[in-house]
Structures are given as structure tokens and as C-alpha cells.
PDB file of C-alpha atoms in Angstrom:
ATOM      1  CA  UNK A  24      -5.044 -42.441  36.283  1.00  0.00           C
ATOM      2  CA  UNK A  25      -3.745 -41.973  39.747  1.00  0.00           C
ATOM      3  CA  UNK A  26      -4.335 -38.265  40.193  1.00  0.00           C
ATOM      4  CA  UNK A  27      -7.529 -37.692  42.227  1.00  0.00           C
ATOM      5  CA  UNK A  28      -8.317 -41.421  42.225  1.00  0.00           C
ATOM      6  CA  UNK A  29     -10.263 -41.230  38.984  1.00  0.00           C
ATOM      7  CA  UNK A  30     -10.986 -44.581  37.390  1.00  0.00           C
ATOM      8  CA  UNK A  31     -12.680 -45.176  34.095  1.00  0.00           C
ATOM      9  CA  UNK A  32     -16.056 -46.866  34.475  1.00  0.00           C
ATOM     10  CA  UNK A  33     -17.066 -49.825  32.391  1.00  0.00           C
ATOM     11  CA  UNK A  34     -20.140 -49.357  30.249  1.00  0.00           C
ATOM     12  CA  UNK A  35     -23.092 -51.405  31.423  1.00  0.00           C
ATOM     13  CA  UNK A  36     -26.293 -51.683  29.458  1.00  0.00           C
ATOM     14  CA  UNK A  37     -29.329 -51.623  31.723  1.00  0.00           C
ATOM     15  CA  UNK A  38     -32.348 -53.310  30.187  1.00  0.00           C
ATOM     16  CA  UNK A  39     -34.817 -50.681  31.418  1.00  0.00           C
ATOM     17  CA  UNK A  40     -33.139 -47.972  29.296  1.00  0.00           C
ATOM     18  CA  UNK A  41     -34.398 -49.501  26.068  1.00  0.00           C
ATOM     19  CA  UNK A  42     -37.941 -49.832  27.402  1.00  0.00           C
ATOM     20  CA  UNK A  43     -38.532 -46.075  27.663  1.00  0.00           C
ATOM     21  CA  UNK A  44     -40.450 -44.499  24.783  1.00  0.00           C
ATOM     22  CA  UNK A  45     -38.025 -42.227  22.825  1.00  0.00           C
ATOM     23  CA  UNK A  46     -40.598 -39.416  22.531  1.00  0.00           C
ATOM     24  CA  UNK A  47     -41.223 -39.440  26.274  1.00  0.00           C
ATOM     25  CA  UNK A  48     -37.474 -39.543  26.822  1.00  0.00           C
ATOM     26  CA  UNK A  49     -37.053 -36.397  24.701  1.00  0.00           C
ATOM     27  CA  UNK A  50     -39.796 -34.626  26.678  1.00  0.00           C
ATOM     28  CA  UNK A  51     -38.171 -35.653  29.953  1.00  0.00           C
ATOM     29  CA  UNK A  52     -34.776 -34.501  28.644  1.00  0.00           C
ATOM     30  CA  UNK A  53     -36.174 -30.993  28.113  1.00  0.00           C
ATOM     31  CA  UNK A  54     -37.781 -30.964  31.567  1.00  0.00           C
ATOM     32  CA  UNK A  55     -34.528 -32.091  33.191  1.00  0.00           C
ATOM     33  CA  UNK A  56     -32.557 -29.379  31.371  1.00  0.00           C
ATOM     34  CA  UNK A  57     -35.120 -26.782  32.428  1.00  0.00           C
ATOM     35  CA  UNK A  58     -34.814 -27.671  36.099  1.00  0.00           C
ATOM     36  CA  UNK A  59     -31.074 -28.373  36.298  1.00  0.00           C
ATOM     37  CA  UNK A  60     -29.819 -25.641  33.954  1.00  0.00           C
ATOM     38  CA  UNK A  61     -32.457 -22.938  33.589  1.00  0.00           C
ATOM     39  CA  UNK A  62     -33.477 -23.005  37.246  1.00  0.00           C
ATOM     40  CA  UNK A  63     -29.802 -23.537  38.187  1.00  0.00           C
ATOM     41  CA  UNK A  64     -30.554 -26.437  40.517  1.00  0.00           C
ATOM     42  CA  UNK A  65     -27.019 -27.691  39.850  1.00  0.00           C
ATOM     43  CA  UNK A  66     -25.881 -25.044  42.339  1.00  0.00           C
ATOM     44  CA  UNK A  67     -27.882 -26.720  45.116  1.00  0.00           C
ATOM     45  CA  UNK A  68     -25.632 -29.195  46.942  1.00  0.00           C
ATOM     46  CA  UNK A  69     -28.699 -31.080  48.191  1.00  0.00           C
ATOM     47  CA  UNK A  70     -30.546 -31.359  44.872  1.00  0.00           C
ATOM     48  CA  UNK A  71     -30.394 -35.071  44.201  1.00  0.00           C
ATOM     49  CA  UNK A  72     -31.776 -37.309  41.457  1.00  0.00           C
ATOM     50  CA  UNK A  73     -34.446 -38.253  43.986  1.00  0.00           C
ATOM     51  CA  UNK A  74     -35.568 -34.620  44.381  1.00  0.00           C
ATOM     52  CA  UNK A  75     -35.511 -34.140  40.614  1.00  0.00           C
ATOM     53  CA  UNK A  76     -37.670 -37.247  40.196  1.00  0.00           C
ATOM     54  CA  UNK A  77     -40.129 -35.920  42.791  1.00  0.00           C
ATOM     55  CA  UNK A  78     -40.285 -32.530  41.014  1.00  0.00           C
ATOM     56  CA  UNK A  79     -40.996 -34.288  37.716  1.00  0.00           C
ATOM     57  CA  UNK A  80     -43.461 -36.789  39.177  1.00  0.00           C
ATOM     58  CA  UNK A  81     -41.411 -39.820  38.235  1.00  0.00           C
ATOM     59  CA  UNK A  82     -38.807 -42.122  39.794  1.00  0.00           C
ATOM     60  CA  UNK A  83     -35.026 -42.066  39.953  1.00  0.00           C
ATOM     61  CA  UNK A  84     -34.678 -45.054  37.654  1.00  0.00           C
ATOM     62  CA  UNK A  85     -36.447 -43.136  34.895  1.00  0.00           C
ATOM     63  CA  UNK A  86     -34.311 -40.037  35.545  1.00  0.00           C
ATOM     64  CA  UNK A  87     -31.218 -42.227  35.385  1.00  0.00           C
ATOM     65  CA  UNK A  88     -32.342 -43.808  32.109  1.00  0.00           C
ATOM     66  CA  UNK A  89     -33.008 -40.444  30.462  1.00  0.00           C
ATOM     67  CA  UNK A  90     -29.729 -38.903  31.639  1.00  0.00           C
ATOM     68  CA  UNK A  91     -27.764 -41.973  30.564  1.00  0.00           C
ATOM     69  CA  UNK A  92     -29.361 -42.286  27.135  1.00  0.00           C
ATOM     70  CA  UNK A  93     -29.787 -38.612  26.216  1.00  0.00           C
ATOM     71  CA  UNK A  94     -26.658 -37.133  27.869  1.00  0.00           C
ATOM     72  CA  UNK A  95     -24.385 -40.221  27.862  1.00  0.00           C
ATOM     73  CA  UNK A  96     -23.393 -39.866  31.517  1.00  0.00           C
ATOM     74  CA  UNK A  97     -24.729 -40.523  34.986  1.00  0.00           C
ATOM     75  CA  UNK A  98     -26.713 -37.976  37.013  1.00  0.00           C
ATOM     76  CA  UNK A  99     -23.746 -36.849  39.142  1.00  0.00           C
ATOM     77  CA  UNK A 100     -21.496 -36.294  36.122  1.00  0.00           C
ATOM     78  CA  UNK A 101     -24.334 -34.455  34.388  1.00  0.00           C
ATOM     79  CA  UNK A 102     -24.821 -32.024  37.276  1.00  0.00           C
ATOM     80  CA  UNK A 103     -21.078 -31.624  37.857  1.00  0.00           C
ATOM     81  CA  UNK A 104     -20.559 -30.685  34.202  1.00  0.00           C
ATOM     82  CA  UNK A 105     -22.672 -27.544  34.695  1.00  0.00           C
ATOM     83  CA  UNK A 106     -20.941 -26.778  37.983  1.00  0.00           C
ATOM     84  CA  UNK A 107     -17.529 -27.003  36.329  1.00  0.00           C
ATOM     85  CA  UNK A 108     -18.623 -24.839  33.402  1.00  0.00           C
ATOM     86  CA  UNK A 109     -19.742 -22.123  35.812  1.00  0.00           C
ATOM     87  CA  UNK A 110     -16.565 -22.526  37.875  1.00  0.00           C
ATOM     88  CA  UNK A 111     -14.491 -21.997  34.721  1.00  0.00           C
ATOM     89  CA  UNK A 112     -16.271 -18.692  34.140  1.00  0.00           C
ATOM     90  CA  UNK A 113     -15.731 -17.594  37.749  1.00  0.00           C
ATOM     91  CA  UNK A 114     -12.067 -18.630  37.770  1.00  0.00           C
ATOM     92  CA  UNK A 115     -11.210 -16.326  34.867  1.00  0.00           C
ATOM     93  CA  UNK A 116     -13.432 -13.401  35.866  1.00  0.00           C
ATOM     94  CA  UNK A 117     -11.419 -10.473  37.236  1.00  0.00           C
ATOM     95  CA  UNK A 118     -14.157  -9.690  39.759  1.00  0.00           C
ATOM     96  CA  UNK A 119     -13.613 -13.070  41.448  1.00  0.00           C
ATOM     97  CA  UNK A 120      -9.819 -13.328  41.361  1.00  0.00           C
ATOM     98  CA  UNK A 121      -9.508 -12.936  45.118  1.00  0.00           C
ATOM     99  CA  UNK A 122     -11.784 -15.921  45.822  1.00  0.00           C
ATOM    100  CA  UNK A 123     -10.240 -19.071  47.245  1.00  0.00           C
ATOM    101  CA  UNK A 124     -10.956 -22.387  45.538  1.00  0.00           C
ATOM    102  CA  UNK A 125     -13.198 -23.394  48.459  1.00  0.00           C
ATOM    103  CA  UNK A 126     -15.328 -20.322  47.827  1.00  0.00           C
ATOM    104  CA  UNK A 127     -15.577 -21.027  44.087  1.00  0.00           C
ATOM    105  CA  UNK A 128     -16.423 -24.645  44.865  1.00  0.00           C
ATOM    106  CA  UNK A 129     -19.193 -23.554  47.226  1.00  0.00           C
ATOM    107  CA  UNK A 130     -20.603 -20.984  44.763  1.00  0.00           C
ATOM    108  CA  UNK A 131     -21.133 -23.609  42.052  1.00  0.00           C
ATOM    109  CA  UNK A 132     -22.652 -26.269  44.308  1.00  0.00           C
ATOM    110  CA  UNK A 133     -19.928 -28.684  45.360  1.00  0.00           C
ATOM    111  CA  UNK A 134     -20.103 -30.043  48.890  1.00  0.00           C
ATOM    112  CA  UNK A 135     -16.329 -29.829  49.372  1.00  0.00           C
ATOM    113  CA  UNK A 136     -13.107 -28.769  47.715  1.00  0.00           C
ATOM    114  CA  UNK A 137     -11.960 -32.339  47.096  1.00  0.00           C
ATOM    115  CA  UNK A 138     -14.987 -33.263  44.991  1.00  0.00           C
ATOM    116  CA  UNK A 139     -14.631 -29.954  43.130  1.00  0.00           C
ATOM    117  CA  UNK A 140     -10.984 -30.646  42.293  1.00  0.00           C
ATOM    118  CA  UNK A 141     -11.669 -34.259  41.282  1.00  0.00           C
ATOM    119  CA  UNK A 142     -14.605 -33.310  39.039  1.00  0.00           C
ATOM    120  CA  UNK A 143     -12.746 -30.380  37.519  1.00  0.00           C
ATOM    121  CA  UNK A 144      -9.706 -32.520  36.792  1.00  0.00           C
ATOM    122  CA  UNK A 145     -11.815 -35.294  35.306  1.00  0.00           C
ATOM    123  CA  UNK A 146     -13.462 -32.885  32.852  1.00  0.00           C
ATOM    124  CA  UNK A 147     -10.591 -30.490  32.109  1.00  0.00           C
ATOM    125  CA  UNK A 148      -7.473 -32.636  32.749  1.00  0.00           C
ATOM    126  CA  UNK A 149      -6.049 -29.866  34.931  1.00  0.00           C
ATOM    127  CA  UNK A 150      -6.779 -28.489  38.384  1.00  0.00           C
ATOM    128  CA  UNK A 151      -8.908 -25.355  38.876  1.00  0.00           C
ATOM    129  CA  UNK A 152      -5.787 -23.491  39.994  1.00  0.00           C
ATOM    130  CA  UNK A 153      -3.879 -24.579  36.878  1.00  0.00           C
ATOM    131  CA  UNK A 154      -6.848 -23.471  34.755  1.00  0.00           C
ATOM    132  CA  UNK A 155      -6.894 -20.039  36.400  1.00  0.00           C
ATOM    133  CA  UNK A 156      -3.130 -19.579  36.035  1.00  0.00           C
ATOM    134  CA  UNK A 157      -3.168 -20.732  32.411  1.00  0.00           C
ATOM    135  CA  UNK A 158      -5.914 -18.262  31.556  1.00  0.00           C
ATOM    136  CA  UNK A 159      -4.157 -15.417  33.339  1.00  0.00           C
ATOM    137  CA  UNK A 160      -0.920 -16.215  31.480  1.00  0.00           C
ATOM    138  CA  UNK A 161      -2.843 -15.832  28.214  1.00  0.00           C
ATOM    139  CA  UNK A 162      -4.302 -12.496  29.355  1.00  0.00           C
ATOM    140  CA  UNK A 163      -1.508 -10.665  31.222  1.00  0.00           C
ATOM    141  CA  UNK A 164      -3.604  -7.510  31.656  1.00  0.00           C
ATOM    142  CA  UNK A 165      -5.767  -9.474  34.100  1.00  0.00           C
ATOM    143  CA  UNK A 166      -3.208 -10.009  36.849  1.00  0.00           C
ATOM    144  CA  UNK A 167      -4.645 -11.897  39.778  1.00  0.00           C
ATOM    145  CA  UNK A 168      -4.096 -11.185  43.398  1.00  0.00           C
ATOM    146  CA  UNK A 169      -2.416 -14.183  45.017  1.00  0.00           C
ATOM    147  CA  UNK A 170      -4.823 -16.613  46.654  1.00  0.00           C
ATOM    148  CA  UNK A 171      -4.884 -16.546  50.436  1.00  0.00           C
ATOM    149  CA  UNK A 172      -4.208 -19.893  51.994  1.00  0.00           C
ATOM    150  CA  UNK A 173      -6.045 -20.664  55.201  1.00  0.00           C
TER     151      UNK A 173
END
């Protein structure tokens, strides 16, 4: 795919993933979900796998193993998935129709508009703007104010 420079990654099997006890991995999975989702740490641009590991009293390799095995993706994709899901809600909410994409991107935790667009496109196969317009076309009573370009 050429749009947004997205390339498919080859699956690599890291030996350490199979060494982690499945029960402990399930416990860690729940703790990760609690911090990332329930505490909404995905909105924090600076909340890295390293900080998550520190909060859970473990190391990044263990965090990586749990996220890879239990969620079938890497840490960045895992966090971005929740950011995109929240962005989708904001993009179709009438209260936020006047927001620019940069503002939506910032609200959900992306460091910049480019990474927001690339992550959104990777997950949804359309840009955030296309998503917003498509939704508004399906619900004509929710006419949006045109976005201001700066």
C-alpha cells in the first residue's frame, strides 16, 4: 500500500513469548487493559510501554510479550486502536463537528496529525475526514459546519 507509507509487517516469533506462564499472562492482560483503557492512559501522548512496565512493576519485554500474545499486535498498535475508536466517536458527534482534525488528533492522544491519519487509515481503510463525511451522508439531519483550514 502506498497511501500513508503503510507496509505489512512480517510475523516474527520471539522465543521469550512462549516462556511466559499463561495464567500470569492473563493477569497481566487484565492489568494492562485497566491502565490503558479504564484509566484512559491511551490519551496520554507520553505514556509509553516503558511507563506501563514501571506502573506494573515489570519490564517492557514482558509487556510486549503479553500484548503480542493476548492482543495479537504490538504496543503502539494496541494503544492506537483505542485512540482511533475514540476519534471515531468524536468525528460523528454533533457537538464536535467544528473541530479540526488536529484538534481531534490531540484529544485522543496522537502526537501529530500525520500519525493520526496513518493510524486511522491503517485501521479503517479511509481517512478521518472521509469517515466523518461518510457518516454525515448517512445521517443528513446532522449537517456539519465546514472545517476551517489553517
